[in-house]
Amino acid sequence: MTKRPEDQPATVPLAQQAGEILSRWRWVEPCAWSVRMLTALEQGVKGEKWFRLFDKVFAERNLLAAFQQVARKRGAAGVDHVTTRDLERRFPEALWEVADALKAGTYVPQAIRRAHIPKPGTSETRPLGIPTVRDRMVQAAVVNVIEPIFERDFAEHSYGFRPGRGCKDALRRVDQLLKAGYVHVVDADLKGYFDHAS
């Protein structure tokens, strides 16, 4: 007996599903996350453990995207005095060297260059650690791979250092809470928390 079309369960075409998933995760680097992986992320991974993620960190596409992210920020050179432009001149060999070292487990981050920058509104300065461009590229490559996994479980009303969120979103949330009748605020600041290396 053949089922009539109206008896068939409604299905969403795969292309539409992929489009919906990609729109929800549009900030994710496609060099590290495929639609299939994002689908698994949304549906939950068996045992809540991801396997074989490290090979995505040292994938050439991911390292290149990570380098481009670092270069866009136009940050200073680290202790090796190598700028983003200097490293880019050595491509693709520089990229392959980093990928090979990560793959072999021999990659060692370099020392951090310490700089002191002024604290706004005071005559004080605060220490700033500046990693090398190469190390920032590797850090960005790691973030590209693991951020979506953690992002899925972060608190809805957490705004610091989150993709697509910022101070204005936090202020809008505070405004909503005030309008809803909440009147108490707890403000905590750990003075000098990041000023000293542990």
PDB file of C-alpha atoms in Angstrom:
ATOM      1  CA  MET A   1       0.000   0.000   0.000  1.00  0.00           C
ATOM      2  CA  THR A   2       1.390   3.383  -0.994  1.00  0.00           C
ATOM      3  CA  LYS A   3       1.231   6.260   1.470  1.00  0.00           C
ATOM      4  CA  ARG A   4      -0.364   9.459   0.307  1.00  0.00           C
ATOM      5  CA  PRO A   5       1.804  12.629   0.398  1.00  0.00           C
ATOM      6  CA  GLU A   6      -0.262  14.066   3.261  1.00  0.00           C
ATOM      7  CA  ASP A   7       0.511  10.948   5.360  1.00  0.00           C
ATOM      8  CA  GLN A   8       4.272  11.386   4.927  1.00  0.00           C
ATOM      9  CA  PRO A   9       6.161  13.166   7.740  1.00  0.00           C
ATOM     10  CA  ALA A  10       7.269  16.653   6.829  1.00  0.00           C
ATOM     11  CA  THR A  11      10.942  16.800   6.004  1.00  0.00           C
ATOM     12  CA  VAL A  12      13.220  19.741   5.611  1.00  0.00           C
ATOM     13  CA  PRO A  13      15.516  19.511   2.571  1.00  0.00           C
ATOM     14  CA  LEU A  14      19.171  19.004   3.487  1.00  0.00           C
ATOM     15  CA  ALA A  15      20.214  22.231   1.751  1.00  0.00           C
ATOM     16  CA  GLN A  16      17.692  24.179   3.827  1.00  0.00           C
ATOM     17  CA  GLN A  17      18.900  22.490   7.038  1.00  0.00           C
ATOM     18  CA  ALA A  18      22.492  23.348   6.143  1.00  0.00           C
ATOM     19  CA  GLY A  19      21.510  26.953   5.456  1.00  0.00           C
ATOM     20  CA  GLU A  20      19.737  27.246   8.806  1.00  0.00           C
ATOM     21  CA  ILE A  21      22.684  25.776  10.675  1.00  0.00           C
ATOM     22  CA  LEU A  22      25.147  28.055   8.893  1.00  0.00           C
ATOM     23  CA  SER A  23      23.016  31.110   9.700  1.00  0.00           C
ATOM     24  CA  ARG A  24      22.985  30.204  13.418  1.00  0.00           C
ATOM     25  CA  TRP A  25      26.755  29.683  13.423  1.00  0.00           C
ATOM     26  CA  ARG A  26      27.742  32.358  10.862  1.00  0.00           C
ATOM     27  CA  TRP A  27      30.637  33.579  13.043  1.00  0.00           C
ATOM     28  CA  VAL A  28      32.329  30.157  13.027  1.00  0.00           C
ATOM     29  CA  GLU A  29      35.392  29.756  10.809  1.00  0.00           C
ATOM     30  CA  PRO A  30      34.418  27.408   7.942  1.00  0.00           C
ATOM     31  CA  CYS A  31      38.061  26.349   7.678  1.00  0.00           C
ATOM     32  CA  ALA A  32      37.639  24.495  10.987  1.00  0.00           C
ATOM     33  CA  TRP A  33      33.927  23.616  11.090  1.00  0.00           C
ATOM     34  CA  SER A  34      31.922  21.839   8.400  1.00  0.00           C
ATOM     35  CA  VAL A  35      28.106  21.779   8.283  1.00  0.00           C
ATOM     36  CA  ARG A  36      28.284  18.153   9.415  1.00  0.00           C
ATOM     37  CA  MET A  37      30.326  19.110  12.492  1.00  0.00           C
ATOM     38  CA  LEU A  38      27.987  22.000  13.310  1.00  0.00           C
ATOM     39  CA  THR A  39      25.019  19.644  13.037  1.00  0.00           C
ATOM     40  CA  ALA A  40      26.721  17.285  15.497  1.00  0.00           C
ATOM     41  CA  LEU A  41      27.435  20.258  17.756  1.00  0.00           C
ATOM     42  CA  GLU A  42      23.753  21.222  17.812  1.00  0.00           C
ATOM     43  CA  GLN A  43      22.479  17.684  18.288  1.00  0.00           C
ATOM     44  CA  GLY A  44      25.066  16.773  20.889  1.00  0.00           C
ATOM     45  CA  VAL A  45      28.024  14.472  20.562  1.00  0.00           C
ATOM     46  CA  LYS A  46      27.817  10.951  21.949  1.00  0.00           C
ATOM     47  CA  GLY A  47      29.433  10.912  25.380  1.00  0.00           C
ATOM     48  CA  GLU A  48      29.873  14.705  25.188  1.00  0.00           C
ATOM     49  CA  LYS A  49      33.448  14.158  23.958  1.00  0.00           C
ATOM     50  CA  TRP A  50      34.901  15.436  20.720  1.00  0.00           C
ATOM     51  CA  PHE A  51      37.641  13.407  19.077  1.00  0.00           C
ATOM     52  CA  ARG A  52      40.196  14.295  16.403  1.00  0.00           C
ATOM     53  CA  LEU A  53      40.044  18.042  16.851  1.00  0.00           C
ATOM     54  CA  PHE A  54      43.766  18.699  17.018  1.00  0.00           C
ATOM     55  CA  ASP A  55      44.260  17.808  13.360  1.00  0.00           C
ATOM     56  CA  LYS A  56      41.905  20.681  12.565  1.00  0.00           C
ATOM     57  CA  VAL A  57      44.145  23.091  14.498  1.00  0.00           C
ATOM     58  CA  PHE A  58      47.187  22.454  12.307  1.00  0.00           C
ATOM     59  CA  ALA A  59      45.201  22.167   9.057  1.00  0.00           C
ATOM     60  CA  GLU A  60      46.719  24.584   6.563  1.00  0.00           C
ATOM     61  CA  ARG A  61      43.357  26.272   5.850  1.00  0.00           C
ATOM     62  CA  ASN A  62      42.789  26.943   9.541  1.00  0.00           C
ATOM     63  CA  LEU A  63      46.307  28.269  10.131  1.00  0.00           C
ATOM     64  CA  LEU A  64      45.963  30.588   7.142  1.00  0.00           C
ATOM     65  CA  ALA A  65      42.593  31.888   8.389  1.00  0.00           C
ATOM     66  CA  ALA A  66      44.106  32.327  11.859  1.00  0.00           C
ATOM     67  CA  PHE A  67      47.023  34.287  10.424  1.00  0.00           C
ATOM     68  CA  GLN A  68      44.594  36.556   8.560  1.00  0.00           C
ATOM     69  CA  GLN A  69      42.692  37.174  11.808  1.00  0.00           C
ATOM     70  CA  VAL A  70      45.937  38.149  13.548  1.00  0.00           C
ATOM     71  CA  ALA A  71      47.089  40.338  10.647  1.00  0.00           C
ATOM     72  CA  ARG A  72      43.779  42.266  10.594  1.00  0.00           C
ATOM     73  CA  LYS A  73      44.384  43.377  14.196  1.00  0.00           C
ATOM     74  CA  ARG A  74      47.751  44.925  13.232  1.00  0.00           C
ATOM     75  CA  GLY A  75      49.323  44.053  16.564  1.00  0.00           C
ATOM     76  CA  ALA A  76      52.929  44.600  17.558  1.00  0.00           C
ATOM     77  CA  ALA A  77      55.732  42.089  17.098  1.00  0.00           C
ATOM     78  CA  GLY A  78      56.734  39.841  19.971  1.00  0.00           C
ATOM     79  CA  VAL A  79      60.171  39.041  21.392  1.00  0.00           C
ATOM     80  CA  ASP A  80      61.359  37.798  17.991  1.00  0.00           C
ATOM     81  CA  HIS A  81      60.614  41.227  16.392  1.00  0.00           C
ATOM     82  CA  VAL A  82      58.765  39.461  13.532  1.00  0.00           C
ATOM     83  CA  THR A  83      55.751  41.405  12.252  1.00  0.00           C
ATOM     84  CA  THR A  84      52.757  39.967  10.428  1.00  0.00           C
ATOM     85  CA  ARG A  85      54.219  41.317   7.188  1.00  0.00           C
ATOM     86  CA  ASP A  86      57.578  39.618   7.904  1.00  0.00           C
ATOM     87  CA  LEU A  87      55.897  36.273   8.561  1.00  0.00           C
ATOM     88  CA  GLU A  88      53.668  36.606   5.494  1.00  0.00           C
ATOM     89  CA  ARG A  89      56.752  37.115   3.293  1.00  0.00           C
ATOM     90  CA  ARG A  90      57.897  33.647   4.363  1.00  0.00           C
ATOM     91  CA  PHE A  91      54.618  31.962   3.337  1.00  0.00           C
ATOM     92  CA  PRO A  92      53.871  29.189   2.591  1.00  0.00           C
ATOM     93  CA  GLU A  93      57.037  27.755   4.195  1.00  0.00           C
ATOM     94  CA  ALA A  94      56.384  29.495   7.532  1.00  0.00           C
ATOM     95  CA  LEU A  95      52.882  28.045   7.609  1.00  0.00           C
ATOM     96  CA  TRP A  96      54.162  24.565   6.836  1.00  0.00           C
ATOM     97  CA  GLU A  97      56.823  24.828   9.566  1.00  0.00           C
ATOM     98  CA  VAL A  98      54.209  25.687  12.196  1.00  0.00           C
ATOM     99  CA  ALA A  99      51.828  22.969  10.946  1.00  0.00           C
ATOM    100  CA  ASP A 100      54.605  20.358  10.984  1.00  0.00           C
ATOM    101  CA  ALA A 101      55.728  21.351  14.503  1.00  0.00           C
ATOM    102  CA  LEU A 102      52.151  21.190  15.809  1.00  0.00           C
ATOM    103  CA  LYS A 103      51.584  17.837  14.128  1.00  0.00           C
ATOM    104  CA  ALA A 104      54.836  16.421  15.522  1.00  0.00           C
ATOM    105  CA  GLY A 105      54.154  17.780  19.009  1.00  0.00           C
ATOM    106  CA  THR A 106      57.361  19.833  18.948  1.00  0.00           C
ATOM    107  CA  TYR A 107      55.795  23.304  18.762  1.00  0.00           C
ATOM    108  CA  VAL A 108      57.024  25.475  21.638  1.00  0.00           C
ATOM    109  CA  PRO A 109      55.588  28.972  22.195  1.00  0.00           C
ATOM    110  CA  GLN A 110      58.147  31.735  22.546  1.00  0.00           C
ATOM    111  CA  ALA A 111      58.516  34.089  25.498  1.00  0.00           C
ATOM    112  CA  ILE A 112      56.070  36.953  25.919  1.00  0.00           C
ATOM    113  CA  ARG A 113      57.280  40.508  25.348  1.00  0.00           C
ATOM    114  CA  ARG A 114      56.253  42.718  28.269  1.00  0.00           C
ATOM    115  CA  ALA A 115      55.093  46.261  27.567  1.00  0.00           C
ATOM    116  CA  HIS A 116      53.480  48.806  29.881  1.00  0.00           C
ATOM    117  CA  ILE A 117      50.505  50.758  28.613  1.00  0.00           C
ATOM    118  CA  PRO A 118      48.752  53.698  30.302  1.00  0.00           C
ATOM    119  CA  LYS A 119      45.617  53.054  32.330  1.00  0.00           C
ATOM    120  CA  PRO A 120      42.884  55.394  31.081  1.00  0.00           C
ATOM    121  CA  GLY A 121      42.174  58.282  33.434  1.00  0.00           C
ATOM    122  CA  THR A 122      45.239  57.715  35.626  1.00  0.00           C
ATOM    123  CA  SER A 123      48.971  58.229  35.554  1.00  0.00           C
ATOM    124  CA  GLU A 124      49.477  54.497  36.199  1.00  0.00           C
ATOM    125  CA  THR A 125      50.374  51.865  33.637  1.00  0.00           C
ATOM    126  CA  ARG A 126      49.399  48.258  33.345  1.00  0.00           C
ATOM    127  CA  PRO A 127      51.576  45.437  32.050  1.00  0.00           C
ATOM    128  CA  LEU A 128      50.674  43.892  28.733  1.00  0.00           C
ATOM    129  CA  GLY A 129      52.072  40.606  27.432  1.00  0.00           C
ATOM    130  CA  ILE A 130      52.636  40.489  23.676  1.00  0.00           C
ATOM    131  CA  PRO A 131      53.062  37.014  22.173  1.00  0.00           C
ATOM    132  CA  THR A 132      54.872  36.556  18.874  1.00  0.00           C
ATOM    133  CA  VAL A 133      52.808  36.715  15.684  1.00  0.00           C
ATOM    134  CA  ARG A 134      53.444  33.004  15.175  1.00  0.00           C
ATOM    135  CA  ASP A 135      52.108  32.195  18.662  1.00  0.00           C
ATOM    136  CA  ARG A 136      49.074  34.445  18.165  1.00  0.00           C
ATOM    137  CA  MET A 137      48.370  32.592  14.912  1.00  0.00           C
ATOM    138  CA  VAL A 138      48.440  29.242  16.726  1.00  0.00           C
ATOM    139  CA  GLN A 139      46.236  30.620  19.523  1.00  0.00           C
ATOM    140  CA  ALA A 140      43.703  31.852  16.944  1.00  0.00           C
ATOM    141  CA  ALA A 141      43.781  28.458  15.202  1.00  0.00           C
ATOM    142  CA  VAL A 142      42.990  26.727  18.507  1.00  0.00           C
ATOM    143  CA  VAL A 143      40.163  29.185  19.218  1.00  0.00           C
ATOM    144  CA  ASN A 144      38.696  28.596  15.739  1.00  0.00           C
ATOM    145  CA  VAL A 145      38.388  24.915  16.601  1.00  0.00           C
ATOM    146  CA  ILE A 146      37.281  24.911  20.252  1.00  0.00           C
ATOM    147  CA  GLU A 147      35.268  28.135  20.620  1.00  0.00           C
ATOM    148  CA  PRO A 148      32.011  26.773  19.131  1.00  0.00           C
ATOM    149  CA  ILE A 149      32.088  23.804  21.529  1.00  0.00           C
ATOM    150  CA  PHE A 150      32.319  26.064  24.574  1.00  0.00           C
ATOM    151  CA  GLU A 151      30.080  28.761  23.105  1.00  0.00           C
ATOM    152  CA  ARG A 152      27.213  26.292  22.903  1.00  0.00           C
ATOM    153  CA  ASP A 153      27.216  25.878  26.697  1.00  0.00           C
ATOM    154  CA  PHE A 154      28.048  29.418  27.878  1.00  0.00           C
ATOM    155  CA  ALA A 155      25.440  31.268  29.928  1.00  0.00           C
ATOM    156  CA  GLU A 156      22.980  33.190  27.787  1.00  0.00           C
ATOM    157  CA  HIS A 157      23.685  36.429  29.642  1.00  0.00           C
ATOM    158  CA  SER A 158      27.466  36.306  29.477  1.00  0.00           C
ATOM    159  CA  TYR A 159      28.867  38.996  27.191  1.00  0.00           C
ATOM    160  CA  GLY A 160      32.626  39.307  27.700  1.00  0.00           C
ATOM    161  CA  PHE A 161      34.855  38.122  24.850  1.00  0.00           C
ATOM    162  CA  ARG A 162      31.993  36.306  23.111  1.00  0.00           C
ATOM    163  CA  PRO A 163      31.434  36.260  19.344  1.00  0.00           C
ATOM    164  CA  GLY A 164      28.673  38.629  18.287  1.00  0.00           C
ATOM    165  CA  ARG A 165      28.304  40.050  21.803  1.00  0.00           C
ATOM    166  CA  GLY A 166      29.731  43.054  23.563  1.00  0.00           C
ATOM    167  CA  CYS A 167      29.301  45.852  26.080  1.00  0.00           C
ATOM    168  CA  LYS A 168      26.230  47.315  24.380  1.00  0.00           C
ATOM    169  CA  ASP A 169      24.455  43.954  24.592  1.00  0.00           C
ATOM    170  CA  ALA A 170      25.238  43.789  28.308  1.00  0.00           C
ATOM    171  CA  LEU A 171      23.925  47.339  28.784  1.00  0.00           C
ATOM    172  CA  ARG A 172      20.708  46.451  26.935  1.00  0.00           C
ATOM    173  CA  ARG A 173      20.274  43.471  29.281  1.00  0.00           C
ATOM    174  CA  VAL A 174      20.819  45.681  32.348  1.00  0.00           C
ATOM    175  CA  ASP A 175      18.229  48.114  30.974  1.00  0.00           C
ATOM    176  CA  GLN A 176      15.741  45.236  30.545  1.00  0.00           C
ATOM    177  CA  LEU A 177      16.331  44.096  34.133  1.00  0.00           C
ATOM    178  CA  LEU A 178      15.884  47.621  35.510  1.00  0.00           C
ATOM    179  CA  LYS A 179      12.628  47.987  33.607  1.00  0.00           C
ATOM    180  CA  ALA A 180      11.529  44.602  34.998  1.00  0.00           C
ATOM    181  CA  GLY A 181      11.965  45.955  38.550  1.00  0.00           C
ATOM    182  CA  TYR A 182      15.375  44.612  39.550  1.00  0.00           C
ATOM    183  CA  VAL A 183      17.210  47.237  41.608  1.00  0.00           C
ATOM    184  CA  HIS A 184      20.307  45.616  43.173  1.00  0.00           C
ATOM    185  CA  VAL A 185      23.691  45.388  41.477  1.00  0.00           C
ATOM    186  CA  VAL A 186      26.852  43.630  42.628  1.00  0.00           C
ATOM    187  CA  ASP A 187      29.999  45.186  41.169  1.00  0.00           C
ATOM    188  CA  ALA A 188      33.239  43.332  41.805  1.00  0.00           C
ATOM    189  CA  ASP A 189      36.687  44.289  40.576  1.00  0.00           C
ATOM    190  CA  LEU A 190      39.759  42.328  41.549  1.00  0.00           C
ATOM    191  CA  LYS A 191      42.404  45.054  41.592  1.00  0.00           C
ATOM    192  CA  GLY A 192      45.552  44.114  39.757  1.00  0.00           C
ATOM    193  CA  TYR A 193      44.320  40.549  39.117  1.00  0.00           C
ATOM    194  CA  PHE A 194      46.194  40.170  35.826  1.00  0.00           C
ATOM    195  CA  ASP A 195      49.165  42.364  36.787  1.00  0.00           C
ATOM    196  CA  HIS A 196      51.253  39.562  38.260  1.00  0.00           C
ATOM    197  CA  ALA A 197      52.347  36.334  36.635  1.00  0.00           C
ATOM    198  CA  SER A 198      51.593  33.260  38.700  1.00  0.00           C
TER     199      SER A 198
END
